[in-house]
Tab-separated table of C-alpha atoms in Angstrom:
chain	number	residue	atom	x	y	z
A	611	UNK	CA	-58.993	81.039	134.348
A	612	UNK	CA	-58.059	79.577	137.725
A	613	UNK	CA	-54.826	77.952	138.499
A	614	UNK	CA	-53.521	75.918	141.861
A	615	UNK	CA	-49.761	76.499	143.144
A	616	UNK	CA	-48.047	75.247	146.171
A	617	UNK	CA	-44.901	76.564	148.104
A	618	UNK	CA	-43.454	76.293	151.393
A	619	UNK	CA	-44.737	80.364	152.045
A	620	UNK	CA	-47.219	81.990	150.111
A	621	UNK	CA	-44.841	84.251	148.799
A	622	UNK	CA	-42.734	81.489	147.437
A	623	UNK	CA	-46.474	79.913	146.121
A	624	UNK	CA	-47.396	83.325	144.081
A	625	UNK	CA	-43.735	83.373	143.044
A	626	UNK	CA	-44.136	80.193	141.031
A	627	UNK	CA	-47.391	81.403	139.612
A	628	UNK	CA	-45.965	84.134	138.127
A	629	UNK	CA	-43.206	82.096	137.023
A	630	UNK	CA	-44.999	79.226	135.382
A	631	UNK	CA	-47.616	81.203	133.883
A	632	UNK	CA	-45.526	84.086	132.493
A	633	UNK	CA	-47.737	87.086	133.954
A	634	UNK	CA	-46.861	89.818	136.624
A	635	UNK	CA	-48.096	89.398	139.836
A	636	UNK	CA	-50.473	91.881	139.872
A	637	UNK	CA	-52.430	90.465	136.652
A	638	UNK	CA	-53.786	88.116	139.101
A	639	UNK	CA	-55.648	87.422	142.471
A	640	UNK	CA	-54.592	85.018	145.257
A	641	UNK	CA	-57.117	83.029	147.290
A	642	UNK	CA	-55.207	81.087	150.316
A	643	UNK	CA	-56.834	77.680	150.133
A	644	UNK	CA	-54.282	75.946	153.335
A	645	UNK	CA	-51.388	77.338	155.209
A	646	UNK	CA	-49.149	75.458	157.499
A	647	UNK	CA	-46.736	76.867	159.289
A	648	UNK	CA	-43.121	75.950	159.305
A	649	UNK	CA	-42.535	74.996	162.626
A	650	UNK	CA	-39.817	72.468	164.785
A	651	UNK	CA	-39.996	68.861	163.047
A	652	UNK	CA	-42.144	70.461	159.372
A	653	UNK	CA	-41.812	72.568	156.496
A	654	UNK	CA	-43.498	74.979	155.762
A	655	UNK	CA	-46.697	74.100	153.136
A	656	UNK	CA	-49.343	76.977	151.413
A	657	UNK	CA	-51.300	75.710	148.678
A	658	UNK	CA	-53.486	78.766	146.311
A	659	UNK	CA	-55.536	79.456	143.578
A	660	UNK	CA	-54.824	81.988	141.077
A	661	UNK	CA	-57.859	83.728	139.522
A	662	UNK	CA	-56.687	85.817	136.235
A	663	UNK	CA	-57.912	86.729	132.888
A	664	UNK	CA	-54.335	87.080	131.119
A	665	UNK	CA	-52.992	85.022	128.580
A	666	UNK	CA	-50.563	82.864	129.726
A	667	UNK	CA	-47.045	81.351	128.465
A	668	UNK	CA	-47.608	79.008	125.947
A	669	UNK	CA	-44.606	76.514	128.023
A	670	UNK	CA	-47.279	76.442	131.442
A	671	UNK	CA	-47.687	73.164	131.173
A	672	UNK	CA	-50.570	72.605	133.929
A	673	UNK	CA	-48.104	71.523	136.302
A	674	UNK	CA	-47.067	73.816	139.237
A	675	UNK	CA	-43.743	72.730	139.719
A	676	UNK	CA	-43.183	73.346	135.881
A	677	UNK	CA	-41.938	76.985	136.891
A	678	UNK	CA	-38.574	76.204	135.815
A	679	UNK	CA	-39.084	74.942	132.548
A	680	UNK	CA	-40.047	79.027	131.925
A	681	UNK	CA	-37.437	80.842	130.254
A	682	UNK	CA	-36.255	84.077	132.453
A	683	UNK	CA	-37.503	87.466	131.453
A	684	UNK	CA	-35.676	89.710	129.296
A	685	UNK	CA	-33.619	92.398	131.505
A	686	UNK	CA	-35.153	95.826	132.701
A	687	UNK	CA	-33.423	99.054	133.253
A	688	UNK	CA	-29.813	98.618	133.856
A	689	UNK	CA	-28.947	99.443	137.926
A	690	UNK	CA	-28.160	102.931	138.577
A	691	UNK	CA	-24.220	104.009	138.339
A	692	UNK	CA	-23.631	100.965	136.010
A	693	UNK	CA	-22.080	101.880	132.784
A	694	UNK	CA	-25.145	100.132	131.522
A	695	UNK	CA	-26.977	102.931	131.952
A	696	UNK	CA	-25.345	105.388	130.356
A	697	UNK	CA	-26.752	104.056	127.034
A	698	UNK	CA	-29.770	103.600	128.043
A	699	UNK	CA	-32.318	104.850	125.674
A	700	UNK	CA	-35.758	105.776	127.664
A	701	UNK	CA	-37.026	107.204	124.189
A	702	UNK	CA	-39.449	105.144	122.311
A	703	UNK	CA	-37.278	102.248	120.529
A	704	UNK	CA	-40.157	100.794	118.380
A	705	UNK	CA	-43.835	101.383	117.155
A	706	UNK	CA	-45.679	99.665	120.102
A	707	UNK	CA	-43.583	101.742	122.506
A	708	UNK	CA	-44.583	105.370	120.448
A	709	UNK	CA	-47.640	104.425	120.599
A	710	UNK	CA	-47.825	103.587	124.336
A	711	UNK	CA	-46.110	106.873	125.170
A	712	UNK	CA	-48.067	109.016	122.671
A	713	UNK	CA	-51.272	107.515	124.156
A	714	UNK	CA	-50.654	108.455	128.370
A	715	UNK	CA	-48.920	112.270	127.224
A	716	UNK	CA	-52.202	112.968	124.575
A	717	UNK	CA	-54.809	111.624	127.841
A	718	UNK	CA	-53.084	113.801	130.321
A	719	UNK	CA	-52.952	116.639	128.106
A	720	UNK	CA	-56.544	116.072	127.408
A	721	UNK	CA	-57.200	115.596	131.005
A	722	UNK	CA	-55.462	119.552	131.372
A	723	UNK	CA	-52.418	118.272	133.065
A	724	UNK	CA	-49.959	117.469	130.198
A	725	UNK	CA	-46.526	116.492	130.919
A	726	UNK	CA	-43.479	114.357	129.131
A	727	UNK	CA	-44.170	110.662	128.962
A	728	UNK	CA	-40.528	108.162	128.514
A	729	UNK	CA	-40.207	104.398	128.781
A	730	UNK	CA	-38.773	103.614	132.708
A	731	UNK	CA	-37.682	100.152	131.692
A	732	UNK	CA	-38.241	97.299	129.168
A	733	UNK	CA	-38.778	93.623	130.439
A	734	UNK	CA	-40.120	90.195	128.384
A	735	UNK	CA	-43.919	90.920	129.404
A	736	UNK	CA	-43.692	94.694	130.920
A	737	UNK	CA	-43.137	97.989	129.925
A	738	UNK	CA	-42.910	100.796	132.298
A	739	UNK	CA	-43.663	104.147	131.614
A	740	UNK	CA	-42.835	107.069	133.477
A	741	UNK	CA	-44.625	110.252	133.492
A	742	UNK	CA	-43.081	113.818	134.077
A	743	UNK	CA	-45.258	116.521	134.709
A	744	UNK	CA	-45.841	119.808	137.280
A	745	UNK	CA	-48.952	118.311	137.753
A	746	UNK	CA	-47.522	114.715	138.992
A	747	UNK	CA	-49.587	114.864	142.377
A	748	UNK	CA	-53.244	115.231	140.392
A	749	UNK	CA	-51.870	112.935	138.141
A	750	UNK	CA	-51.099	110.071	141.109
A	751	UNK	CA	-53.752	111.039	143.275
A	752	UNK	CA	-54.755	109.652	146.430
A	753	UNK	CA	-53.625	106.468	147.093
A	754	UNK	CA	-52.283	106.371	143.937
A	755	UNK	CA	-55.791	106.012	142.618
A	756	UNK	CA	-55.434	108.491	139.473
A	757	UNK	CA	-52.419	106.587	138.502
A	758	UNK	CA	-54.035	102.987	138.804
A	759	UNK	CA	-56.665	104.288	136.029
A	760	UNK	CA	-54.367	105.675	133.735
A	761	UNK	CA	-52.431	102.408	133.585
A	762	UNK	CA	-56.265	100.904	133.096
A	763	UNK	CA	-56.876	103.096	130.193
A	764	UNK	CA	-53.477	102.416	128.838
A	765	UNK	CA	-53.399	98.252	129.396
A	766	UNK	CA	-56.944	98.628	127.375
A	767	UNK	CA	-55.344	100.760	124.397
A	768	UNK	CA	-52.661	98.138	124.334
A	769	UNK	CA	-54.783	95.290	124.266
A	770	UNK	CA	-56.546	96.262	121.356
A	771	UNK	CA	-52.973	96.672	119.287
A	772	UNK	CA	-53.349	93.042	119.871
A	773	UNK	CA	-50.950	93.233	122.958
A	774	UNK	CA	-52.719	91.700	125.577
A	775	UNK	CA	-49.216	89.653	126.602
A	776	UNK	CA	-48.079	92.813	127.575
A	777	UNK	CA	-48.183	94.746	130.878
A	778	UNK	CA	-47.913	98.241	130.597
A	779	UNK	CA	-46.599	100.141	134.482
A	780	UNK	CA	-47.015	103.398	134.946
A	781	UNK	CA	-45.013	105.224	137.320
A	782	UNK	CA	-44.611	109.521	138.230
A	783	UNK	CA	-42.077	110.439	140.825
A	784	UNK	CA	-41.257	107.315	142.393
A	785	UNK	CA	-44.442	106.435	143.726
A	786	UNK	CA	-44.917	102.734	142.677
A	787	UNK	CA	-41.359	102.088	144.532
A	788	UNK	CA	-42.007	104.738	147.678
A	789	UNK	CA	-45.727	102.864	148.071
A	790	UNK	CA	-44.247	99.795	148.264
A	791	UNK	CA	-41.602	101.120	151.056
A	792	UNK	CA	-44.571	102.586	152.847
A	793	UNK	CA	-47.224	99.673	152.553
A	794	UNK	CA	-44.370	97.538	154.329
A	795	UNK	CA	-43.466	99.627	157.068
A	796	UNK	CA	-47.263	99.790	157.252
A	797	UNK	CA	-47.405	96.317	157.723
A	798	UNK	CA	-44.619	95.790	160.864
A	799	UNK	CA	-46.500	98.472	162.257
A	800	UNK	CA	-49.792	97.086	162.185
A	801	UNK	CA	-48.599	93.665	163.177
A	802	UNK	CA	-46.976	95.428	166.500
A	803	UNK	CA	-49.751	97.044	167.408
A	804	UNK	CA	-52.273	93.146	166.455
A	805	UNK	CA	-49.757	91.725	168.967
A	806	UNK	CA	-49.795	94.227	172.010
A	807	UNK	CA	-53.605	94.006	171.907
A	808	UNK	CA	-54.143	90.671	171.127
A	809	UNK	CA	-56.824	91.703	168.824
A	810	UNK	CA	-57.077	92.803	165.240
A	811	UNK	CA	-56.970	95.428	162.771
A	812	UNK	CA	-58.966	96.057	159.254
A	813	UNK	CA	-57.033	98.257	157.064
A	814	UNK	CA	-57.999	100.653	154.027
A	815	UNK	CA	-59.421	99.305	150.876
A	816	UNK	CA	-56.604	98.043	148.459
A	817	UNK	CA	-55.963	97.185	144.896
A	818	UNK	CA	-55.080	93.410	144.898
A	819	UNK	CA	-51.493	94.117	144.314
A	820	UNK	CA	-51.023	95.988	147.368
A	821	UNK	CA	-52.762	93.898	149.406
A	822	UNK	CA	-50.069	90.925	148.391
A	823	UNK	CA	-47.808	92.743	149.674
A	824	UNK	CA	-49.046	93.390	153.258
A	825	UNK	CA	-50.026	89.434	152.930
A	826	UNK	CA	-46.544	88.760	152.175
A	827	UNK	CA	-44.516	90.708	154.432
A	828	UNK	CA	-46.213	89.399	157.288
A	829	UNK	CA	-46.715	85.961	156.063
A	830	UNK	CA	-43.442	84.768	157.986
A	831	UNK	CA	-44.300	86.519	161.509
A	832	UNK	CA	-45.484	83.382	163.916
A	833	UNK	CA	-48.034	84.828	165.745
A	834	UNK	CA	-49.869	86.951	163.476
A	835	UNK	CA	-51.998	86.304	160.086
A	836	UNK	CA	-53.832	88.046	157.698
A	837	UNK	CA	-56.511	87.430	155.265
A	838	UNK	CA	-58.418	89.600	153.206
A	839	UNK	CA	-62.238	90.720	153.420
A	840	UNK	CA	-65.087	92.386	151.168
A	841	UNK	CA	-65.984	91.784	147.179
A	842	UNK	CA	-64.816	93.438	143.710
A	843	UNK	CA	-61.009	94.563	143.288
A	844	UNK	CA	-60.665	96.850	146.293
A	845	UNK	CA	-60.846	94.445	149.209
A	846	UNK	CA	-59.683	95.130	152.778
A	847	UNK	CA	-56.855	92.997	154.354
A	848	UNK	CA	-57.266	92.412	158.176
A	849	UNK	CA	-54.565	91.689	160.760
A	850	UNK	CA	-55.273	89.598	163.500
A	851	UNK	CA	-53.675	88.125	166.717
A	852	UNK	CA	-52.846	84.069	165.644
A	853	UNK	CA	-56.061	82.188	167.116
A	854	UNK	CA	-58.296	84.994	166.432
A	855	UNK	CA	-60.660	84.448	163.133
């Protein structure tokens, strides 16, 4: 299904799409339809349209502004140090989760790699998993690759328990949160170097999720822009030099 949101950046834009329709922001792709730029005497204004197969919340009601009529998603894993998280259980707490678990540690052990599989947090329409294993780096893989198609396989299995509301993240050692740290510093980097030469700069192929995130940390820098290039799910984002297309 496609969808049309609006926001003064196009982070705040995707923001409300995932809020209105109910589903994590990687469950969909973004296509920028019109950007203005905040500038003196204007606000800010990006309009885009959300491409995604999900199911979503039965309170969307067609409107994009009707993000607040969403109720908030259930808590995740308490913060570290909190006395929250002393109690908290990363065992299986119900049949869905055993079977999510038992799944990922029976399809690495198949796969010759086993290792012990717990639930990372809970949330209303996510569930992460997180994998421990001596073979974590086979099991990530470059660019995380490995890891993206075990959390494939295991969205599938859950979507035929009839769970297709729910997103299942899988996570080993950290490396969701440290390839997030390093797609942004990435990103400043990149936009430096656009900027010296006045030019521009095609990076790596990406999954769309990571290539949000390059969009979005550089979506409020004046004088650069970005936009994405190629077909299927690993497209290419370039960074360019503002007045360079």
């Amino acid at each position: 299904m496609i969808y049309e949101f609006e926001g003064r950046t196009e982070k705040e834009a995707i923001d409300n799409a995932a809020e209105a329709l109910g589903i994590e922001k990687d469950d969909f792709d973004v296509e920028i339809l019109e950007t203005q730029r905040q500038g003196l005497f204007k606000k800010g204004h990006v309009r885009i349209k959300v491409h995604t197969d999900r199911p979503v919340s039965s309170a969307y009601s067609g409107n994009e502004n009707a993000a607040g009529n969403v109720p908030p998603p259930a808590r995740g894993r308490p913060a570290e140090g909190s006395a929250e998280v002393r109690n908290w259980d990363p065992a299986a707490q119900n049949t869905f989760e055993q079977k999510m678990t038992a799944f990922v540690a029976g399809l690495i052990e198949r796969m010759g790699y086993p290792g012990k599989v717990t639930v990372l947090f809970r949330e209303e329409f996510k569930l992460g998993l997180k994998i421990d294993s001596d073979h974590s780096s086979i099991l990530i893989g470059k660019k995380g690759k490995n890891l993206d198609a075990l959390q494939l396989l295991v969205n599938i299995y859950a979507g035929r328990q009839g769970r297709e509301d729910i997103r299942i993240i899988l996570d080993s050692e950290n490396y969701r949160i440290r390839r997030e740290e390093s797609l942004v510093r990435l990103a400043y980097t990149v936009a430096d170097r656009v900027r010296e030469s006045r030019g521009s700069i095609l990076l790596e192929p990406m999954n769309p999720f990571d290539r949000r995130l390059i969009h979005t940390t550089l979506n409020d820098i004046t004088d650069v822009e970005t936009k994405s290039e190629g077909e299927g799910l690993y497209k290419q984002v370039r960074v360019y030099y503002r007045g360079l297309k």
